[in-house]
Amino acid sequence: MKKRLAVLTSGGDAPGMNAAIRAVVRAGLHLGYDVVGIHEGYKGLLSANCRLLTARDVGGIIQQGGTILGSARCPEFKLDSGVQQARTVLEAAEIRGLVVIGGNGSQTGAAALAATGFPVVGIASTIDNDLLGTEISIGVDSALNVALEAIDRIKITASSHHRAFLVEVMGRNCGYLALAAGIAGGAEAIVMPEIEMEPQVVIDLFREAYQRGKSHAIGVVAEGAPYNAAKLAQYCNAQKDHVGFDLRVVTLGHVQRGGAPGGFDRLLATRFGVAAIECLDQDVTGVLVGLQKGQIVSTPYALVSGKTKGIDQSLVRMIGMLDA
Ligand code: ADP
Ligand code: F6P
């Protein structure tokens, strides 16, 4: 029997996961491995819900959002007993190495499995962009583009009605999507968990935009900020006269996770997938594959797992420099 590797997707899905699965399977086959697809993340791993994948099985998916393997959250895997059970399942299936495509929680789980001595390689994949060890994760660029399209559309109706909008974006506890969407979407206010900001500041920014004669104002709000969009709206509406504009709220939610991956994510996912297989092939394990300074790198889990990337200060410093 050929040496056997496996791949799973875990946590919140991200556009580009399928492209990563495809690359893992095809690069694995290319190097002479059999590749098993595990369904529904760690949940499927614990119940041995898996099947061998052929090159054809992953045909026609590079352009598809979501994950053909399915994803899940699995509380049992957070326990030592869950990790041990996963190892037993993998050994019983004669799997010699595992690729985990997922976000921060999934990579913490992967690190726990790797700590038992099982060969694991992670692929950074989350729209939150909160993983250390990579400047950008699979899905971030596509999710950002969805948020930007929404903001562009909202601006049009906002201008027609002289309104301000609070647009809430995902990111869990990380403000990256809000920061990037706020800057690239030309927002008047950006609210994120990493930067302390009194809600009054948002009112002031909207009011200043109103007084400068703008026909609309946009505030991009991270869902993880202490004042999310709903709380901020409540605060602002209590001082309606000070805002200037009439106010509306839009929560983008899971719309950002759906849809097709763009070219950047397809390419990134393909590069990550091939690199992950090369790591397993070269016995470089217990690492997370990511992108740094344009290069694909693998960073030991000891340096990245269980941690959260800080906000990009080079972006933060531009807020306030771009007002009109
Ligand atoms: P994401 O990977 O997108 O950040 P989650 O944080 O929900 O999503 O994590 C996905 C899964 O990873 C969890 O359901 C759990 O099975 C596993 N996981 C998360 N945190 C840990 C942890 N501290 N230890 C072990 N496994 C974890
Ligand atoms: O981690 C990705 C993410 O989309 C976060 O931005 C968000 O907070 C969370 O997942 C939503 O989780 P669920 O899909 O379980 O509602």
Short mmCIF file of C-alpha atoms and ligand atoms in Angstrom, two decimals:
data_model
loop_
_atom_site.label_atom_id
_atom_site.label_comp_id
_atom_site.label_asym_id
_atom_site.label_seq_id
_atom_site.Cartn_x
_atom_site.Cartn_y
_atom_site.Cartn_z
CA MET A 1 0.00 0.00 0.00
CA LYS A 2 1.13 3.53 -0.79
CA LYS A 3 1.89 5.86 2.09
CA ARG A 4 -1.33 7.61 3.06
CA LEU A 5 -1.92 11.25 4.00
CA ALA A 6 -5.16 12.98 5.00
CA VAL A 7 -6.69 16.42 4.78
CA LEU A 8 -9.54 18.13 6.64
CA THR A 9 -11.15 21.56 6.80
CA SER A 10 -12.19 22.89 10.20
CA GLY A 11 -13.82 25.92 11.83
CA GLY A 12 -15.45 28.69 9.83
CA ASP A 13 -15.27 28.02 6.10
CA ALA A 14 -13.31 30.45 3.96
CA PRO A 15 -13.33 31.08 0.19
CA GLY A 16 -10.31 29.20 -1.16
CA MET A 17 -10.54 26.14 1.10
CA ASN A 18 -11.52 24.04 -1.92
CA ALA A 19 -8.54 25.29 -3.89
CA ALA A 20 -6.33 24.22 -0.97
CA ILE A 21 -7.95 20.75 -0.80
CA ARG A 22 -7.42 20.37 -4.54
CA ALA A 23 -3.76 21.32 -4.28
CA VAL A 24 -3.17 19.00 -1.31
CA VAL A 25 -4.76 16.05 -3.10
CA ARG A 26 -3.07 16.60 -6.44
CA ALA A 27 0.37 17.41 -5.02
CA GLY A 28 0.06 14.40 -2.71
CA LEU A 29 -0.80 12.09 -5.61
CA HIS A 30 2.00 13.65 -7.65
CA LEU A 31 4.52 12.71 -4.94
CA GLY A 32 3.18 9.15 -4.76
CA TYR A 33 0.84 9.34 -1.75
CA ASP A 34 -2.76 8.28 -1.36
CA VAL A 35 -4.80 11.16 0.03
CA VAL A 36 -7.79 10.68 2.29
CA GLY A 37 -10.40 13.43 2.72
CA ILE A 38 -11.86 13.67 6.21
CA HIS A 39 -15.39 15.07 6.33
CA GLU A 40 -16.54 17.78 8.75
CA GLY A 41 -13.28 18.64 10.45
CA TYR A 42 -12.33 17.13 13.79
CA LYS A 43 -15.88 15.82 14.24
CA GLY A 44 -15.42 13.61 11.19
CA LEU A 45 -11.92 12.67 12.29
CA LEU A 46 -13.20 11.34 15.63
CA SER A 47 -15.80 9.21 13.86
CA ALA A 48 -13.45 8.16 11.02
CA ASN A 49 -15.76 9.78 8.47
CA CYS A 50 -13.37 9.74 5.53
CA ARG A 51 -12.76 8.51 1.98
CA LEU A 52 -9.91 8.26 -0.48
CA LEU A 53 -9.84 11.18 -2.93
CA THR A 54 -8.78 10.92 -6.54
CA ALA A 55 -7.46 13.73 -8.74
CA ARG A 56 -10.89 13.77 -10.45
CA ASP A 57 -12.74 14.06 -7.11
CA VAL A 58 -11.20 17.51 -6.67
CA GLY A 59 -11.81 18.59 -10.27
CA GLY A 60 -13.93 21.68 -10.88
CA ILE A 61 -13.71 22.96 -7.32
CA ILE A 62 -10.93 25.56 -7.49
CA GLN A 63 -13.49 28.26 -8.26
CA GLN A 64 -16.03 27.14 -5.65
CA GLY A 65 -16.51 28.77 -2.26
CA GLY A 66 -17.07 26.69 0.88
CA THR A 67 -15.46 23.28 1.31
CA ILE A 68 -16.39 20.03 -0.39
CA LEU A 69 -15.24 18.20 2.74
CA GLY A 70 -17.59 20.17 4.98
CA SER A 71 -16.54 21.88 8.16
CA ALA A 72 -17.64 21.70 11.76
CA ARG A 73 -16.88 22.81 15.25
CA CYS A 74 -16.02 19.97 17.61
CA PRO A 75 -15.87 20.71 21.35
CA GLU A 76 -14.69 17.12 22.12
CA PHE A 77 -11.45 17.79 20.28
CA LYS A 78 -10.55 20.49 22.80
CA LEU A 79 -10.08 17.75 25.41
CA ASP A 80 -6.94 15.62 25.67
CA SER A 81 -9.15 12.55 25.31
CA GLY A 82 -10.42 13.88 21.96
CA VAL A 83 -6.90 14.46 20.66
CA GLN A 84 -5.84 10.97 21.76
CA GLN A 85 -8.90 9.44 20.10
CA ALA A 86 -8.06 11.30 16.87
CA ARG A 87 -4.57 9.86 16.94
CA THR A 88 -5.95 6.36 17.43
CA VAL A 89 -8.32 6.81 14.46
CA LEU A 90 -5.52 8.11 12.24
CA GLU A 91 -3.22 5.23 13.14
CA ALA A 92 -5.97 2.65 12.63
CA ALA A 93 -6.53 4.08 9.13
CA GLU A 94 -2.77 3.89 8.49
CA ILE A 95 -2.63 7.63 7.84
CA ARG A 96 0.94 8.92 8.15
CA GLY A 97 0.37 12.65 8.05
CA LEU A 98 -2.48 15.17 8.30
CA VAL A 99 -3.08 18.57 6.69
CA VAL A 100 -5.41 20.84 8.71
CA ILE A 101 -6.94 23.68 6.72
CA GLY A 102 -8.49 26.16 9.14
CA GLY A 103 -8.32 29.17 11.37
CA ASN A 104 -6.96 29.97 14.80
CA GLY A 105 -8.96 27.44 16.81
CA SER A 106 -8.37 24.69 14.25
CA GLN A 107 -4.63 25.32 14.29
CA THR A 108 -4.61 25.23 18.11
CA GLY A 109 -6.22 21.81 17.83
CA ALA A 110 -3.72 20.78 15.15
CA ALA A 111 -0.87 21.86 17.43
CA ALA A 112 -2.30 19.68 20.21
CA LEU A 113 -2.36 16.69 17.86
CA ALA A 114 1.16 17.48 16.64
CA ALA A 115 2.33 17.61 20.27
CA THR A 116 1.44 13.90 20.60
CA GLY A 117 4.07 13.22 17.94
CA PHE A 118 1.68 12.77 15.02
CA PRO A 119 2.89 14.52 11.82
CA VAL A 120 0.57 17.50 11.22
CA VAL A 121 0.92 20.51 8.91
CA GLY A 122 -1.51 23.43 9.12
CA ILE A 123 -2.72 25.73 6.36
CA ALA A 124 -3.77 29.22 7.44
CA SER A 125 -7.38 29.63 6.34
CA THR A 126 -9.76 32.09 7.94
CA ILE A 127 -11.43 35.31 6.88
CA ASP A 128 -10.50 36.75 10.30
CA ASN A 129 -6.78 37.09 9.43
CA ASP A 130 -5.90 36.60 13.08
CA LEU A 131 -3.30 33.84 12.65
CA LEU A 132 0.30 34.50 13.52
CA GLY A 133 2.85 33.06 11.09
CA THR A 134 1.21 34.49 8.00
CA GLU A 135 0.56 37.98 6.76
CA ILE A 136 -2.67 36.84 5.15
CA SER A 137 -4.81 33.71 5.38
CA ILE A 138 -6.91 32.00 2.73
CA GLY A 139 -10.28 33.74 2.37
CA VAL A 140 -9.35 37.17 3.67
CA ASP A 141 -9.03 38.80 0.27
CA SER A 142 -12.30 37.36 -1.06
CA ALA A 143 -14.19 38.30 2.12
CA LEU A 144 -12.72 41.79 1.95
CA ASN A 145 -13.93 42.17 -1.62
CA VAL A 146 -17.44 41.12 -0.61
CA ALA A 147 -17.40 43.72 2.17
CA LEU A 148 -16.14 46.35 -0.26
CA GLU A 149 -18.83 45.61 -2.80
CA ALA A 150 -21.43 45.98 -0.06
CA ILE A 151 -19.92 49.25 1.15
CA ASP A 152 -19.81 50.63 -2.39
CA ARG A 153 -23.49 49.79 -2.83
CA ILE A 154 -24.46 51.18 0.55
CA LYS A 155 -22.68 54.46 -0.24
CA ILE A 156 -24.91 54.95 -3.27
CA THR A 157 -28.17 54.67 -1.36
CA ALA A 158 -26.64 56.56 1.59
CA SER A 159 -25.83 59.50 -0.69
CA SER A 160 -29.33 59.54 -2.17
CA HIS A 161 -30.84 59.89 1.31
CA HIS A 162 -28.10 61.80 3.13
CA ARG A 163 -27.65 58.97 5.58
CA ALA A 164 -24.90 57.52 7.70
CA PHE A 165 -24.47 53.74 7.80
CA LEU A 166 -22.79 51.52 10.32
CA VAL A 167 -21.60 48.46 8.43
CA GLU A 168 -20.64 45.56 10.68
CA VAL A 169 -18.09 43.08 9.36
CA MET A 170 -16.93 39.73 10.75
CA GLY A 171 -13.54 38.96 12.24
CA ARG A 172 -14.43 37.49 15.62
CA ASN A 173 -12.05 39.28 18.04
CA CYS A 174 -9.83 40.62 15.29
CA GLY A 175 -10.32 44.00 13.61
CA TYR A 176 -8.39 43.29 10.42
CA LEU A 177 -11.41 42.99 8.09
CA ALA A 178 -12.91 46.19 9.54
CA LEU A 179 -9.62 48.04 9.18
CA ALA A 180 -8.96 46.88 5.64
CA ALA A 181 -12.58 47.39 4.51
CA GLY A 182 -12.70 50.77 6.21
CA ILE A 183 -9.56 52.01 4.49
CA ALA A 184 -10.24 50.47 1.08
CA GLY A 185 -13.93 51.44 1.31
CA GLY A 186 -13.19 55.07 2.19
CA ALA A 187 -15.04 54.97 5.52
CA GLU A 188 -15.38 57.99 7.77
CA ALA A 189 -15.03 55.85 10.91
CA ILE A 190 -13.41 52.48 11.65
CA VAL A 191 -14.20 50.72 14.91
CA MET A 192 -12.22 47.65 15.98
CA PRO A 193 -11.42 45.80 19.17
CA GLU A 194 -7.70 46.54 19.12
CA ILE A 195 -8.08 50.32 19.22
CA GLU A 196 -9.89 51.84 22.18
CA MET A 197 -12.51 54.28 20.95
CA GLU A 198 -15.32 56.01 22.82
CA PRO A 199 -18.63 55.76 20.92
CA GLN A 200 -18.81 59.56 21.01
CA VAL A 201 -15.87 59.64 18.58
CA VAL A 202 -18.04 58.00 15.91
CA ILE A 203 -20.71 60.63 16.39
CA ASP A 204 -18.06 63.34 16.10
CA LEU A 205 -16.63 61.82 12.91
CA PHE A 206 -20.10 61.55 11.33
CA ARG A 207 -20.98 65.09 12.40
CA GLU A 208 -17.72 66.49 11.00
CA ALA A 209 -18.39 64.73 7.68
CA TYR A 210 -21.90 66.22 7.68
CA GLN A 211 -20.55 69.69 8.36
CA ARG A 212 -17.98 69.32 5.59
CA GLY A 213 -20.92 68.85 3.25
CA LYS A 214 -20.59 65.12 2.59
CA SER A 215 -23.70 63.42 1.29
CA HIS A 216 -23.13 60.28 3.34
CA ALA A 217 -20.94 58.82 6.07
CA ILE A 218 -19.85 55.21 6.53
CA GLY A 219 -18.62 53.61 9.74
CA VAL A 220 -17.12 50.14 9.41
CA VAL A 221 -17.46 48.27 12.67
CA ALA A 222 -15.78 45.00 13.66
CA GLU A 223 -18.21 42.53 15.20
CA GLY A 224 -15.75 42.01 18.07
CA ALA A 225 -15.51 45.68 19.05
CA PRO A 226 -16.87 46.51 22.53
CA TYR A 227 -19.43 48.71 20.77
CA ASN A 228 -20.62 46.58 17.85
CA ALA A 229 -22.89 48.14 15.23
CA ALA A 230 -26.13 47.53 17.16
CA LYS A 231 -24.75 49.05 20.39
CA LEU A 232 -23.23 51.96 18.50
CA ALA A 233 -26.50 52.65 16.70
CA GLN A 234 -28.32 52.68 20.01
CA TYR A 235 -25.78 55.15 21.37
CA CYS A 236 -25.89 57.37 18.28
CA ASN A 237 -29.68 57.35 18.06
CA ALA A 238 -29.87 58.67 21.60
CA GLN A 239 -28.09 61.78 20.24
CA LYS A 240 -29.74 61.92 16.82
CA ASP A 241 -29.44 65.72 16.53
CA HIS A 242 -25.66 65.59 16.98
CA VAL A 243 -25.04 63.02 14.24
CA GLY A 244 -26.38 65.20 11.43
CA PHE A 245 -27.25 62.25 9.21
CA ASP A 246 -30.11 59.85 9.67
CA LEU A 247 -28.55 56.49 10.65
CA ARG A 248 -28.97 52.92 9.42
CA VAL A 249 -27.20 49.66 10.30
CA VAL A 250 -26.15 46.80 7.98
CA THR A 251 -24.64 43.61 9.35
CA LEU A 252 -22.83 41.72 6.58
CA GLY A 253 -22.43 38.47 8.54
CA HIS A 254 -21.94 35.20 6.70
CA VAL A 255 -22.31 36.84 3.29
CA GLN A 256 -18.59 37.53 3.66
CA ARG A 257 -17.77 33.83 4.00
CA GLY A 258 -19.86 32.70 1.04
CA GLY A 259 -19.15 33.16 -2.64
CA ALA A 260 -16.31 32.23 -4.91
CA PRO A 261 -12.65 32.80 -4.05
CA GLY A 262 -10.93 35.50 -6.10
CA GLY A 263 -7.69 34.99 -7.98
CA PHE A 264 -5.55 35.93 -4.99
CA ASP A 265 -7.14 33.31 -2.74
CA ARG A 266 -7.06 30.58 -5.41
CA LEU A 267 -3.38 31.14 -5.94
CA LEU A 268 -2.56 31.49 -2.25
CA ALA A 269 -4.52 28.33 -1.41
CA THR A 270 -2.79 26.40 -4.18
CA ARG A 271 0.63 27.54 -3.00
CA PHE A 272 -0.23 26.66 0.62
CA GLY A 273 -1.60 23.25 -0.39
CA VAL A 274 1.49 22.27 -2.37
CA ALA A 275 3.78 23.57 0.38
CA ALA A 276 1.91 21.58 3.05
CA ILE A 277 2.41 18.34 1.13
CA GLU A 278 6.08 19.16 0.55
CA CYS A 279 6.47 19.74 4.30
CA LEU A 280 4.97 16.33 5.12
CA ASP A 281 7.08 14.72 2.40
CA GLN A 282 10.24 16.26 3.88
CA ASP A 283 9.26 15.45 7.50
CA VAL A 284 8.85 19.14 8.35
CA THR A 285 5.85 18.77 10.66
CA GLY A 286 4.20 20.51 13.59
CA VAL A 287 4.21 23.68 11.49
CA LEU A 288 1.79 26.21 10.03
CA VAL A 289 2.17 27.11 6.37
CA GLY A 290 1.77 30.84 5.71
CA LEU A 291 2.88 33.78 3.60
CA GLN A 292 5.56 36.20 4.72
CA LYS A 293 7.14 38.88 2.53
CA GLY A 294 5.74 37.15 -0.55
CA GLN A 295 7.33 33.81 0.33
CA ILE A 296 5.66 30.63 1.51
CA VAL A 297 7.03 29.78 4.94
CA SER A 298 6.39 27.13 7.58
CA THR A 299 6.47 28.25 11.21
CA PRO A 300 6.59 25.82 14.17
CA TYR A 301 3.31 25.65 16.06
CA ALA A 302 5.21 26.45 19.25
CA LEU A 303 5.67 29.99 17.90
CA VAL A 304 2.17 30.60 16.56
CA SER A 305 -0.54 28.40 18.04
CA GLY A 306 -2.91 29.73 20.68
CA LYS A 307 -1.82 33.30 19.91
CA THR A 308 -3.51 36.09 18.00
CA LYS A 309 -1.87 38.37 15.49
CA GLY A 310 -1.91 42.03 16.49
CA ILE A 311 -3.41 44.68 14.25
CA ASP A 312 -1.31 46.06 11.38
CA GLN A 313 -0.06 49.40 12.71
CA SER A 314 1.07 50.51 9.25
CA LEU A 315 -2.63 50.54 8.30
CA VAL A 316 -3.80 52.03 11.58
CA ARG A 317 -1.53 55.06 11.19
CA MET A 318 -3.29 56.04 7.97
CA ILE A 319 -6.72 56.43 9.58
CA GLY A 320 -7.41 60.12 9.85
CA MET A 321 -4.86 61.00 7.15
CA LEU A 322 -7.32 60.23 4.37
CA ASP A 323 -10.35 62.36 5.29
CA ALA A 324 -11.89 64.67 2.72
P1 ADP B 1 -11.46 28.53 13.52
O1 ADP B 1 -10.53 27.42 13.26
O2 ADP B 1 -12.15 29.03 12.29
O3 ADP B 1 -10.84 29.62 14.35
P2 ADP B 1 -12.86 27.54 15.92
O4 ADP B 1 -12.16 28.49 16.85
O5 ADP B 1 -14.32 27.38 16.14
O6 ADP B 1 -12.69 27.95 14.39
O7 ADP B 1 -12.13 26.14 16.07
C1 ADP B 1 -12.52 25.06 15.25
C2 ADP B 1 -12.32 23.77 16.00
O8 ADP B 1 -10.94 23.64 16.37
C3 ADP B 1 -13.06 23.67 17.33
O9 ADP B 1 -14.42 23.31 17.18
C4 ADP B 1 -12.26 22.58 18.02
O10 ADP B 1 -12.60 21.30 17.53
C5 ADP B 1 -10.84 22.92 17.58
N1 ADP B 1 -10.22 23.76 18.62
C6 ADP B 1 -10.43 25.07 18.86
N2 ADP B 1 -9.72 25.49 19.93
C7 ADP B 1 -9.04 24.42 20.37
C8 ADP B 1 -8.14 24.18 21.45
N3 ADP B 1 -7.80 25.16 22.31
N4 ADP B 1 -7.63 22.93 21.60
C9 ADP B 1 -7.97 21.93 20.76
N5 ADP B 1 -8.83 22.09 19.73
C10 ADP B 1 -9.36 23.30 19.53
O1 F6P B 2 -13.91 32.60 12.22
C1 F6P B 2 -14.67 32.94 11.09
C2 F6P B 2 -15.98 33.55 11.54
O2 F6P B 2 -16.73 33.87 10.37
C3 F6P B 2 -15.87 34.78 12.43
O3 F6P B 2 -15.55 35.95 11.70
C4 F6P B 2 -17.24 34.81 13.06
O4 F6P B 2 -17.22 35.47 14.30
C5 F6P B 2 -17.54 33.35 13.24
O5 F6P B 2 -16.73 32.64 12.31
C6 F6P B 2 -18.99 33.01 13.01
O6 F6P B 2 -19.17 31.67 13.32
P1 F6P B 2 -20.45 30.81 12.90
O7 F6P B 2 -20.29 30.45 11.47
O8 F6P B 2 -20.39 29.63 13.80
O9 F6P B 2 -21.64 31.68 13.13
#
